[in-house]
Short mmCIF file of C-alpha atoms and ligand atoms in Angstrom, two decimals:
data_model
loop_
_atom_site.label_atom_id
_atom_site.label_comp_id
_atom_site.label_asym_id
_atom_site.label_seq_id
_atom_site.Cartn_x
_atom_site.Cartn_y
_atom_site.Cartn_z
CA MET A 24 -34.25 58.90 64.80
CA PRO A 25 -36.38 56.29 63.00
CA VAL A 26 -36.27 52.78 64.43
CA ARG A 27 -34.42 50.27 62.25
CA LEU A 28 -36.33 47.15 61.30
CA ILE A 29 -34.63 44.24 59.55
CA LEU A 30 -36.80 42.05 57.34
CA ALA A 31 -35.63 38.51 58.09
CA THR A 32 -35.80 37.29 54.50
CA GLU A 33 -33.61 37.15 51.43
CA ASN A 34 -36.60 36.59 49.13
CA GLN A 35 -36.50 39.71 46.94
CA HIS A 36 -40.18 39.38 46.03
CA LYS A 37 -41.18 39.39 49.68
CA VAL A 38 -38.80 42.28 50.41
CA ARG A 39 -40.39 44.35 47.63
CA GLU A 40 -43.94 43.66 48.81
CA MET A 41 -43.08 44.23 52.47
CA ARG A 42 -41.26 47.51 51.73
CA ASP A 43 -44.30 48.77 49.77
CA LEU A 44 -46.61 47.71 52.58
CA LEU A 45 -44.48 49.45 55.25
CA ALA A 46 -44.11 52.70 53.27
CA GLY A 47 -44.90 55.87 55.18
CA LEU A 48 -43.99 54.51 58.62
CA ASP A 49 -41.24 56.23 60.59
CA VAL A 50 -39.13 53.09 60.34
CA GLU A 51 -35.89 52.48 58.45
CA VAL A 52 -36.43 49.16 56.68
CA SER A 53 -33.46 46.96 55.85
CA HIS A 54 -33.20 43.28 54.93
CA LEU A 55 -30.79 40.36 55.18
CA GLY A 56 -29.35 40.92 51.71
CA GLU A 57 -28.09 44.33 52.85
CA LEU A 58 -26.17 42.99 55.86
CA PRO A 59 -22.43 42.30 55.52
CA ASP A 60 -22.65 38.96 57.35
CA PRO A 61 -26.29 37.79 57.20
CA PRO A 62 -27.33 34.97 59.56
CA LEU A 63 -28.47 31.70 58.02
CA LEU A 64 -32.15 31.22 58.88
CA THR A 65 -33.79 27.82 59.31
CA GLU A 66 -37.45 26.74 59.30
CA THR A 67 -37.92 23.64 61.44
CA GLY A 68 -41.46 24.30 62.73
CA SER A 69 -44.69 22.65 61.66
CA THR A 70 -46.71 25.89 61.49
CA PHE A 71 -46.22 29.24 59.74
CA ALA A 72 -46.23 31.00 63.13
CA GLU A 73 -43.50 28.74 64.55
CA ASN A 74 -41.30 29.27 61.51
CA ALA A 75 -41.80 33.04 61.49
CA ARG A 76 -40.87 33.15 65.18
CA GLU A 77 -37.78 30.98 64.61
CA LYS A 78 -36.57 33.25 61.80
CA ALA A 79 -37.31 36.52 63.62
CA LEU A 80 -35.54 35.39 66.81
CA ALA A 81 -32.49 34.02 64.97
CA CYS A 82 -32.18 37.26 63.01
CA ALA A 83 -32.62 39.44 66.12
CA CYS A 84 -30.07 37.44 68.13
CA ALA A 85 -27.52 37.50 65.31
CA THR A 86 -27.88 41.21 64.55
CA GLY A 87 -28.89 42.64 67.94
CA GLU A 88 -31.68 44.55 66.15
CA LEU A 89 -35.45 44.50 65.75
CA CYS A 90 -36.37 41.88 63.12
CA LEU A 91 -39.61 41.09 61.30
CA ALA A 92 -39.97 37.64 59.72
CA ASP A 93 -42.63 36.38 57.32
CA ASP A 94 -43.41 32.71 56.87
CA SER A 95 -46.03 32.10 54.26
CA GLY A 96 -47.41 29.59 51.85
CA LEU A 97 -50.33 28.06 50.04
CA MET A 98 -52.80 25.64 51.64
CA VAL A 99 -54.93 23.61 49.23
CA ASP A 100 -58.02 21.90 50.67
CA ALA A 101 -58.02 18.99 48.19
CA LEU A 102 -54.40 18.24 49.18
CA GLY A 103 -55.14 18.21 52.91
CA GLY A 104 -53.52 21.65 53.42
CA ASP A 105 -50.39 20.95 51.35
CA PRO A 106 -48.01 22.38 50.31
CA GLY A 107 -48.39 24.48 53.50
CA VAL A 108 -45.15 25.22 55.33
CA ARG A 109 -43.34 23.29 52.59
CA SER A 110 -44.56 25.65 49.85
CA ALA A 111 -41.06 26.78 48.84
CA ARG A 112 -39.70 23.20 48.93
CA TYR A 113 -42.75 21.38 47.51
CA ALA A 114 -40.90 20.37 44.34
CA GLY A 115 -37.53 19.84 46.08
CA GLU A 116 -34.89 22.23 47.37
CA GLY A 117 -34.11 25.04 44.96
CA ALA A 118 -37.05 24.26 42.66
CA THR A 119 -38.04 26.97 40.21
CA GLN A 120 -41.43 28.70 40.22
CA GLN A 121 -42.31 26.69 37.08
CA GLN A 122 -41.47 23.38 38.81
CA LEU A 123 -43.58 24.32 41.85
CA ILE A 124 -46.54 25.19 39.65
CA ASP A 125 -46.16 22.06 37.50
CA LYS A 126 -46.10 19.87 40.60
CA LEU A 127 -49.18 21.56 42.05
CA LEU A 128 -51.20 21.41 38.82
CA GLY A 129 -50.20 17.74 38.39
CA ALA A 130 -51.39 16.89 41.89
CA MET A 131 -54.66 18.75 41.20
CA GLN A 132 -55.30 17.22 37.78
CA ASP A 133 -58.29 15.11 38.86
CA VAL A 134 -59.73 17.61 41.33
CA PRO A 135 -63.03 18.94 39.93
CA GLU A 136 -64.13 22.58 39.88
CA GLY A 137 -65.81 23.41 43.15
CA GLN A 138 -63.20 21.44 45.09
CA ARG A 139 -60.19 23.53 44.09
CA THR A 140 -60.38 25.93 47.04
CA ALA A 141 -57.16 27.19 48.62
CA ARG A 142 -55.75 30.00 50.71
CA PHE A 143 -52.51 31.86 51.10
CA VAL A 144 -51.44 32.31 54.72
CA CYS A 145 -48.81 34.70 56.05
CA ALA A 146 -47.51 34.65 59.62
CA LEU A 147 -45.41 37.58 60.81
CA SER A 148 -43.24 37.64 63.90
CA LEU A 149 -41.47 40.67 65.37
CA ALA A 150 -38.55 39.95 67.67
CA SER A 151 -35.77 41.73 69.50
CA PRO A 152 -32.75 39.93 70.97
CA ASP A 153 -34.81 39.69 74.21
CA GLY A 154 -37.54 37.59 72.62
CA GLU A 155 -40.64 37.64 70.42
CA ILE A 156 -42.56 40.92 70.71
CA GLY A 157 -45.65 40.16 68.65
CA ARG A 158 -47.19 37.99 65.96
CA TRP A 159 -49.77 38.60 63.25
CA GLU A 160 -51.50 36.53 60.57
CA GLY A 161 -53.18 37.27 57.27
CA ARG A 162 -55.15 34.97 54.95
CA VAL A 163 -56.73 35.23 51.54
CA GLU A 164 -59.14 32.73 50.01
CA GLY A 165 -59.08 31.66 46.36
CA THR A 166 -59.08 28.70 43.99
CA ILE A 167 -56.44 26.88 41.97
CA THR A 168 -56.71 27.32 38.20
CA ARG A 169 -55.93 24.62 35.62
CA GLU A 170 -53.40 26.79 33.73
CA PRO A 171 -51.03 29.54 34.86
CA ALA A 172 -52.06 33.08 33.87
CA GLY A 173 -50.24 36.40 34.33
CA GLU A 174 -46.68 37.59 34.62
CA GLY A 175 -46.72 39.51 37.91
CA GLY A 176 -46.13 38.45 41.51
CA PHE A 177 -44.11 35.33 42.32
CA GLY A 178 -44.39 31.73 43.50
CA TYR A 179 -47.88 30.29 43.03
CA ASP A 180 -49.47 33.62 42.00
CA PRO A 181 -50.12 32.54 38.37
CA VAL A 182 -52.38 29.66 39.51
CA PHE A 183 -54.11 31.39 42.44
CA LEU A 184 -57.45 32.79 41.27
CA TYR A 185 -58.79 35.56 43.48
CA PRO A 186 -62.58 35.33 42.90
CA PRO A 187 -63.51 39.00 43.62
CA SER A 188 -61.24 40.17 40.79
CA GLY A 189 -61.83 37.16 38.53
CA THR A 190 -58.06 37.03 37.85
CA THR A 191 -55.01 35.32 39.27
CA PHE A 192 -52.75 37.22 41.65
CA ALA A 193 -50.16 37.28 38.85
CA GLN A 194 -52.62 39.24 36.66
CA MET A 195 -53.19 41.92 39.31
CA PRO A 196 -51.07 45.10 39.61
CA PRO A 197 -48.81 44.92 42.72
CA GLU A 198 -50.91 47.48 44.65
CA ALA A 199 -54.09 45.51 43.97
CA LYS A 200 -52.53 42.24 45.17
CA ASN A 201 -51.04 43.96 48.24
CA ALA A 202 -54.43 45.44 49.18
CA VAL A 203 -56.02 42.00 49.61
CA SER A 204 -53.18 39.50 49.97
CA HIS A 205 -52.28 37.41 53.01
CA ARG A 206 -49.06 39.45 53.37
CA GLY A 207 -50.93 42.73 52.91
CA ARG A 208 -53.46 41.80 55.59
CA ALA A 209 -50.83 40.63 58.07
CA LEU A 210 -48.75 43.77 57.53
CA ALA A 211 -51.81 46.02 57.91
CA ALA A 212 -52.41 44.46 61.32
CA PHE A 213 -48.72 44.87 62.18
CA ARG A 214 -48.78 48.55 61.09
CA ALA A 215 -51.79 49.22 63.30
CA ASP A 216 -50.03 47.77 66.37
CA LEU A 217 -46.54 49.16 65.74
CA PRO A 218 -46.89 52.67 67.29
CA ALA A 219 -47.97 51.18 70.64
CA LEU A 220 -45.21 48.55 70.50
CA LEU A 221 -42.53 51.19 69.88
CA GLU A 222 -43.72 53.27 72.84
CA ARG A 223 -43.10 50.41 75.28
P1 IMP B 12 -41.09 30.76 52.88
O1 IMP B 12 -42.05 31.64 53.63
O2 IMP B 12 -39.78 31.42 52.64
O3 IMP B 12 -40.99 29.40 53.48
O4 IMP B 12 -41.63 30.55 51.40
C1 IMP B 12 -42.98 30.60 51.14
C2 IMP B 12 -43.28 30.08 49.75
O5 IMP B 12 -44.70 30.12 49.62
C3 IMP B 12 -42.73 30.96 48.63
O6 IMP B 12 -41.49 30.53 48.16
C4 IMP B 12 -43.82 30.80 47.56
O7 IMP B 12 -43.61 29.62 46.83
C5 IMP B 12 -45.08 30.66 48.40
N1 IMP B 12 -45.69 31.98 48.60
C6 IMP B 12 -45.70 32.73 49.74
N2 IMP B 12 -46.32 33.90 49.54
C7 IMP B 12 -46.67 33.90 48.24
C8 IMP B 12 -47.34 34.86 47.43
O8 IMP B 12 -47.68 35.99 47.83
N3 IMP B 12 -47.57 34.49 46.16
C9 IMP B 12 -47.19 33.28 45.66
N4 IMP B 12 -46.54 32.36 46.35
C10 IMP B 12 -46.29 32.67 47.66
#
């Protein structure tokens, strides 16, 4: 019987990427949107790792199952690491992708080329109702463009230039983004550790 793993997120974009990145494992992947009475998850920490842990534990305690949470965001050097853990709320609760991007590009208006460096960070936490089982992190370095470009991905992808490809994440096919992204790297590390964790 495959182990059931609940992705502690209702973000459909994250669910799609995480499902792709977990393909081929002997694990039945479900997510909050598929549960009849999904728990409400909060993020009160000041780091990605704290928030991932908080979400994974809350999900595991509410469902009694193994849960994997992702907390992720964009850290911009010229903005002292902002928007960071507030990436989803940077332009206010419920802001659209366009509003997030407009706010970021506005804040970066006077930042010259060469100082527009940034990274996406993804913290993963795996928890059972007994506690946190493991944590992983992935990062990817890039720069912030002056204009959005591309239709793919989500969130800040249209303004995140990935220098090795010379394009934004939103201009890359999903497999190409997943191969190098913060979430892809964190999930690759998780995949490598999972067999040993399941044997315990
Ligand atoms: P949270 O992890 O639910 O707090 O939300 C993280 C926020 O960071 C998302 O809503 C996006 O705005 C941003 N973010 C995280 N990962 C990505 C990504 O892969 N591409 C673009 N934006 C991302």
